[in-house]
């Protein structure tokens, strides 16, 4: 797979293939022989060569479906304590962002299995997993999630319509005390998920929404961005009891 | 160190020491010989025995200083891509929550060094690190952070007053492209940090605040919690260029 | 009725009866002969004597039921254009705050009719209306709102459980193009109100929630209040078509 | 001046001149002889003829400068108790929206004086005041606000850069206990206004920001609008003491 470096200046960042001549919007860049820490000057702007962080690589990902935003994905770490070694089920894959996120956290001691029935999304997600070199952590299946057979899971993440029909099954496939998380943009999906979770005697931990404001500060004028993302999704967190 | 299990019912969760008789607010509980997945009945309520998740253990932590909340800590993962193997500096330790959070993510391939000059907070943070068995990942020093000597860091997290005086030094100790994050409840601290970051030609990624609303839904009445936490802190994220 | 003045210092405000000796938490105060603009010193603090604004008087109001907060009440002005001369129906009265608010805006050229079936709330609301000297603007009835007979209304405000059962009737009593507003803390009430409004071919203007953050700034430390009111109610605004 | 009616259907509203044939995006409309309550069919959609509410007319207003949004303007009513008969100063006029809002509330027993030094904004604001037939309530001056001479005011509203330089003067022109409100998008303006207010021994009531979320609900999918206005301005409210 192609390797990348990221070129960072005060104002910009460019994800660049390693050891290649390529054309960016800042002109032709030759990364042959450049090493981490080197400086490159493009149009009078100095860039340092750095190891990409995850957010750099995410910009390179292909997108098909709506993605779960990092602010929301990160709540899995905040609320469930998701960490190395966990075995996770992610459905549906969409563009694969949540699987990448899970895969990075759980690492090779863990595992992520992800289902995507649509062939186009499956293909996009697969490429993104390869871009992140997570093939050994994330297994993607071009199948309907209703057929999932995994057991003994630490975390199940549902981001698809009518996920409430799968809650009973999901619960039965979790380890005791482990987590089912239902994400959706609509309050009704949360309500039907909650009802199913209660019917299945799960321990409801929380239903949350996470709102992020970005501030700007220039020349002594500081303020939140005037417009932006007001809502992405609600997330309900429940744990298996019986 | 004491090991724990968590007992989870539909409505409650109890962190319990392993193999011990102890008195909880639900009465005397004997965990001798209980295994993950066993069921225990306390006052007519059925609890399952489970492996604790991080949030279960956090409840057991001692608290001295104000802690950084999980919703905010998790933004490090969301925005910097913090992951396994990173070398991090955390100052000041406070109750050690941020160091625990960082330690869990970076794991043994990574490292967290944390500074706390106050003896009382140092002692609390040290106990919390031991509770999480992170002694081999998190090194805590009872020293003023201004004296820190670490180099070659992936992430520096500042959560103390007047952190802007250390930004020049912090920048010089980061790997290229890596991250300095300044957390504070006050907008002025963000502004002085921003000014220092710009003077040091860092790449300013974002200043954010993250607001979380918890929803309740009972008997067909669904609504966000009427009162709660409106504000914790602002976070500014910057990357080293030169 | 008792008349009031408000005494305002840099840090405090005290609503005081006119021409009386009364005991406040700042000691005995004699308002005999004081005029607007006079200064009074209480415990080394200088207070000016002023005409009360509405928010001063609201603090004197008795409270029984949960009140609609000013930030929300004010959205009636923002979204419907509520103004002088409008004829309004308010149900249920609760402590009468919404009726006071409506009465102040519509004035003597307008009218507010308010229904409250509970005798205790009715009595509280009645006293509050008298305190504001709005008896000639606000007519309060100790009756169930389902029996309301008013016609030709500019605004109907519903703040009671199951208000959706009255929407058909409410619509029929509005002038063309005029406004029905349903307030409730729960999303389900909004959904059933919306469904009824649509069934009655009303023009749905908006469903909103209004969140207010209060900032503090002292000694160079500026930040939103750490905790506060996260949620009061949703409001749906609809206009009569047919 | 031209009079208007508003035509309202389930989905649309059209502000239409009275007694005219005019071309709208829904085709030619003839309002000659139509009366409030009449129904008109345009492209198979039934519209009722109604008296315009303020928000209908606002859509017709010309816009030059950034306007203060209704959600924010309405906080004057919520927090100061602005009502009939108040004498207000509004600077700068911008497109005149705040003056319209104030004028509607204070009515002919009250008065609004507004300053706008830019000729283009002055001209726009003047036309908008005429559109609302508020010429007898709102006096607009094409002058720099620093020269204002009014005294004995109930409310002063400042929405212009560097308004802190006028706070001392503003305070001296207020009635005792009455209100100075500083609006601005930037936190720094609030801080310098606050400092001046404190230097002038004003009673600081609050600094607020008001955030509004609009919800959508269609076919059983209910959610806040995904994107929208995250920030308009901060408002600081202070009262004159000495």
Short mmCIF file of N, CA, C and O in Angstrom, two decimals, chain B residues 161-162 185-189 209 211-215 217 220-232 234, chain C residues 161-162 185-189 209 211-215 217 220-232 234:
data_model
loop_
_atom_site.label_atom_id
_atom_site.label_comp_id
_atom_site.label_asym_id
_atom_site.label_seq_id
_atom_site.Cartn_x
_atom_site.Cartn_y
_atom_site.Cartn_z
N UNK B 161 -2.96 26.89 35.24
CA UNK B 161 -3.01 28.33 35.02
C UNK B 161 -1.74 28.85 34.36
O UNK B 161 -0.65 28.37 34.67
N UNK B 162 -1.88 29.83 33.52
CA UNK B 162 -0.74 30.47 32.89
C UNK B 162 0.11 29.50 32.08
O UNK B 162 1.34 29.63 32.06
N UNK B 185 -10.81 26.47 31.51
CA UNK B 185 -12.20 26.91 31.58
C UNK B 185 -12.39 28.33 31.06
O UNK B 185 -13.51 28.72 30.75
N UNK B 186 -11.32 29.11 30.96
CA UNK B 186 -11.46 30.55 30.70
C UNK B 186 -11.01 30.93 29.30
O UNK B 186 -10.00 30.43 28.82
N UNK B 187 -11.73 31.82 28.69
CA UNK B 187 -11.40 32.20 27.33
C UNK B 187 -10.07 32.96 27.27
O UNK B 187 -9.32 32.82 26.30
N UNK B 188 -9.74 33.70 28.32
CA UNK B 188 -8.49 34.46 28.29
C UNK B 188 -7.28 33.53 28.18
O UNK B 188 -6.30 33.86 27.48
N UNK B 189 -7.31 32.40 28.87
CA UNK B 189 -6.18 31.47 28.78
C UNK B 189 -6.03 30.94 27.36
O UNK B 189 -4.92 30.70 26.88
N UNK B 209 -15.20 23.93 21.98
CA UNK B 209 -15.86 23.56 23.23
C UNK B 209 -16.87 22.48 22.89
O UNK B 209 -17.48 22.49 21.81
N UNK B 211 -20.17 20.35 24.12
CA UNK B 211 -21.32 20.41 25.03
C UNK B 211 -22.11 19.12 24.89
O UNK B 211 -22.37 18.68 23.78
N UNK B 212 -22.44 18.54 26.01
CA UNK B 212 -23.17 17.27 25.93
C UNK B 212 -24.50 17.40 26.66
O UNK B 212 -24.56 17.93 27.76
N UNK B 213 -25.54 16.94 25.99
CA UNK B 213 -26.84 16.91 26.65
C UNK B 213 -27.27 15.46 26.85
O UNK B 213 -27.18 14.64 25.95
N UNK B 214 -27.76 15.17 28.03
CA UNK B 214 -28.26 13.84 28.35
C UNK B 214 -29.77 13.87 28.28
O UNK B 214 -30.41 14.76 28.85
N UNK B 215 -30.33 12.92 27.58
CA UNK B 215 -31.78 12.85 27.43
C UNK B 215 -32.36 11.80 28.37
O UNK B 215 -31.74 10.78 28.63
N UNK B 217 -35.99 9.50 29.04
CA UNK B 217 -37.24 9.09 28.42
C UNK B 217 -37.94 8.08 29.31
O UNK B 217 -37.44 6.97 29.51
N UNK B 220 -43.10 7.57 28.03
CA UNK B 220 -43.55 8.40 26.92
C UNK B 220 -43.25 9.88 27.08
O UNK B 220 -43.78 10.70 26.34
N UNK B 221 -42.41 10.23 28.04
CA UNK B 221 -42.01 11.63 28.19
C UNK B 221 -40.51 11.76 27.96
O UNK B 221 -39.72 11.33 28.79
N UNK B 222 -40.13 12.29 26.85
CA UNK B 222 -38.73 12.33 26.44
C UNK B 222 -38.26 13.77 26.34
O UNK B 222 -38.91 14.60 25.71
N UNK B 223 -37.13 14.05 26.95
CA UNK B 223 -36.63 15.43 26.99
C UNK B 223 -35.18 15.44 27.46
O UNK B 223 -34.75 14.54 28.18
N UNK B 224 -34.42 16.46 27.07
CA UNK B 224 -33.08 16.61 27.63
C UNK B 224 -33.19 16.89 29.13
O UNK B 224 -34.18 17.47 29.58
N UNK B 225 -32.19 16.49 29.88
CA UNK B 225 -32.17 16.80 31.33
C UNK B 225 -32.36 18.30 31.52
O UNK B 225 -31.67 19.09 30.86
N UNK B 226 -33.25 18.70 32.41
CA UNK B 226 -33.51 20.14 32.58
C UNK B 226 -32.27 20.93 33.01
O UNK B 226 -32.04 22.02 32.51
N UNK B 227 -31.48 20.38 33.93
CA UNK B 227 -30.28 21.13 34.28
C UNK B 227 -29.06 20.23 34.20
O UNK B 227 -29.17 19.00 34.19
N UNK B 228 -27.90 20.83 34.09
CA UNK B 228 -26.70 20.03 33.93
C UNK B 228 -25.50 20.90 33.69
O UNK B 228 -25.52 22.11 33.96
N UNK B 229 -24.49 20.28 33.14
CA UNK B 229 -23.22 20.98 32.95
C UNK B 229 -23.25 21.75 31.62
O UNK B 229 -23.38 21.17 30.56
N UNK B 230 -23.17 23.08 31.73
CA UNK B 230 -23.25 23.95 30.57
C UNK B 230 -21.87 24.21 29.97
O UNK B 230 -21.74 24.57 28.82
N UNK B 231 -20.86 24.12 30.82
CA UNK B 231 -19.51 24.49 30.36
C UNK B 231 -18.47 23.80 31.22
O UNK B 231 -18.57 23.80 32.44
N UNK B 232 -17.47 23.23 30.58
CA UNK B 232 -16.31 22.72 31.32
C UNK B 232 -15.09 23.54 30.89
O UNK B 232 -14.63 24.38 31.64
N UNK B 234 -12.53 25.11 27.34
CA UNK B 234 -12.17 25.27 25.94
C UNK B 234 -10.89 24.49 25.70
O UNK B 234 -10.08 24.32 26.62
N UNK C 161 -50.72 19.36 29.65
CA UNK C 161 -50.59 18.00 29.12
C UNK C 161 -51.70 17.70 28.12
O UNK C 161 -52.83 18.11 28.32
N UNK C 162 -51.38 16.95 27.12
CA UNK C 162 -52.37 16.50 26.14
C UNK C 162 -53.06 17.65 25.44
O UNK C 162 -54.26 17.58 25.14
N UNK C 185 -42.30 20.47 27.70
CA UNK C 185 -40.94 19.99 27.93
C UNK C 185 -40.62 18.73 27.12
O UNK C 185 -39.45 18.40 26.95
N UNK C 186 -41.64 18.02 26.63
CA UNK C 186 -41.42 16.69 26.06
C UNK C 186 -41.59 16.68 24.55
O UNK C 186 -42.50 17.30 24.02
N UNK C 187 -40.74 15.93 23.89
CA UNK C 187 -40.79 15.90 22.43
C UNK C 187 -42.06 15.21 21.95
O UNK C 187 -42.62 15.59 20.91
N UNK C 188 -42.56 14.25 22.71
CA UNK C 188 -43.77 13.55 22.26
C UNK C 188 -44.96 14.50 22.14
O UNK C 188 -45.78 14.37 21.22
N UNK C 189 -45.09 15.43 23.08
CA UNK C 189 -46.21 16.39 23.01
C UNK C 189 -46.09 17.24 21.76
O UNK C 189 -47.10 17.61 21.15
N UNK C 209 -36.22 25.11 20.08
CA UNK C 209 -35.83 25.16 21.49
C UNK C 209 -34.80 26.27 21.62
O UNK C 209 -34.00 26.49 20.71
N UNK C 211 -31.85 27.96 23.92
CA UNK C 211 -30.89 27.65 24.99
C UNK C 211 -30.12 28.92 25.32
O UNK C 211 -29.66 29.62 24.41
N UNK C 212 -30.03 29.22 26.59
CA UNK C 212 -29.33 30.44 26.96
C UNK C 212 -28.16 30.11 27.89
O UNK C 212 -28.30 29.34 28.81
N UNK C 213 -27.01 30.70 27.55
CA UNK C 213 -25.86 30.54 28.45
C UNK C 213 -25.52 31.89 29.06
O UNK C 213 -25.45 32.90 28.37
N UNK C 214 -25.28 31.88 30.35
CA UNK C 214 -24.88 33.08 31.08
C UNK C 214 -23.38 33.03 31.28
O UNK C 214 -22.85 32.01 31.73
N UNK C 215 -22.72 34.11 30.94
CA UNK C 215 -21.26 34.18 31.10
C UNK C 215 -20.91 34.96 32.36
O UNK C 215 -21.58 35.92 32.72
N UNK C 217 -17.53 36.94 34.23
CA UNK C 217 -16.18 37.47 33.97
C UNK C 217 -15.70 38.21 35.20
O UNK C 217 -16.25 39.24 35.57
N UNK C 220 -10.39 38.89 35.10
CA UNK C 220 -9.72 38.34 33.94
C UNK C 220 -10.02 36.88 33.66
O UNK C 220 -9.34 36.25 32.86
N UNK C 221 -11.01 36.33 34.34
CA UNK C 221 -11.40 34.95 34.06
C UNK C 221 -12.82 34.93 33.52
O UNK C 221 -13.77 35.15 34.28
N UNK C 222 -12.96 34.68 32.25
CA UNK C 222 -14.26 34.76 31.60
C UNK C 222 -14.68 33.39 31.07
O UNK C 222 -13.91 32.72 30.40
N UNK C 223 -15.89 33.01 31.36
CA UNK C 223 -16.37 31.67 30.98
C UNK C 223 -17.87 31.58 31.14
O UNK C 223 -18.46 32.28 31.96
N UNK C 224 -18.52 30.71 30.38
CA UNK C 224 -19.94 30.46 30.62
C UNK C 224 -20.11 29.82 32.00
O UNK C 224 -19.21 29.13 32.48
N UNK C 225 -21.25 30.05 32.63
CA UNK C 225 -21.53 29.40 33.92
C UNK C 225 -21.34 27.89 33.77
O UNK C 225 -21.87 27.29 32.84
N UNK C 226 -20.63 27.26 34.69
CA UNK C 226 -20.38 25.82 34.55
C UNK C 226 -21.65 24.98 34.54
O UNK C 226 -21.76 24.05 33.76
N UNK C 227 -22.63 25.32 35.39
CA UNK C 227 -23.86 24.53 35.32
C UNK C 227 -25.05 25.45 35.24
O UNK C 227 -24.98 26.63 35.56
N UNK C 228 -26.15 24.91 34.76
CA UNK C 228 -27.32 25.76 34.58
C UNK C 228 -28.43 25.00 33.91
O UNK C 228 -28.45 23.76 33.89
N UNK C 229 -29.34 25.75 33.34
CA UNK C 229 -30.53 25.15 32.75
C UNK C 229 -30.23 24.73 31.32
O UNK C 229 -29.93 25.55 30.47
N UNK C 230 -30.31 23.41 31.09
CA UNK C 230 -29.99 22.85 29.79
C UNK C 230 -31.22 22.77 28.90
O UNK C 230 -31.12 22.69 27.69
N UNK C 231 -32.37 22.68 29.52
CA UNK C 231 -33.60 22.47 28.75
C UNK C 231 -34.80 22.95 29.54
O UNK C 231 -34.93 22.66 30.72
N UNK C 232 -35.68 23.68 28.87
CA UNK C 232 -36.97 24.02 29.47
C UNK C 232 -38.07 23.37 28.64
O UNK C 232 -38.65 22.38 29.05
N UNK C 234 -39.86 22.75 24.40
CA UNK C 234 -39.94 22.94 22.95
C UNK C 234 -41.17 23.79 22.67
O UNK C 234 -42.15 23.75 23.42
#
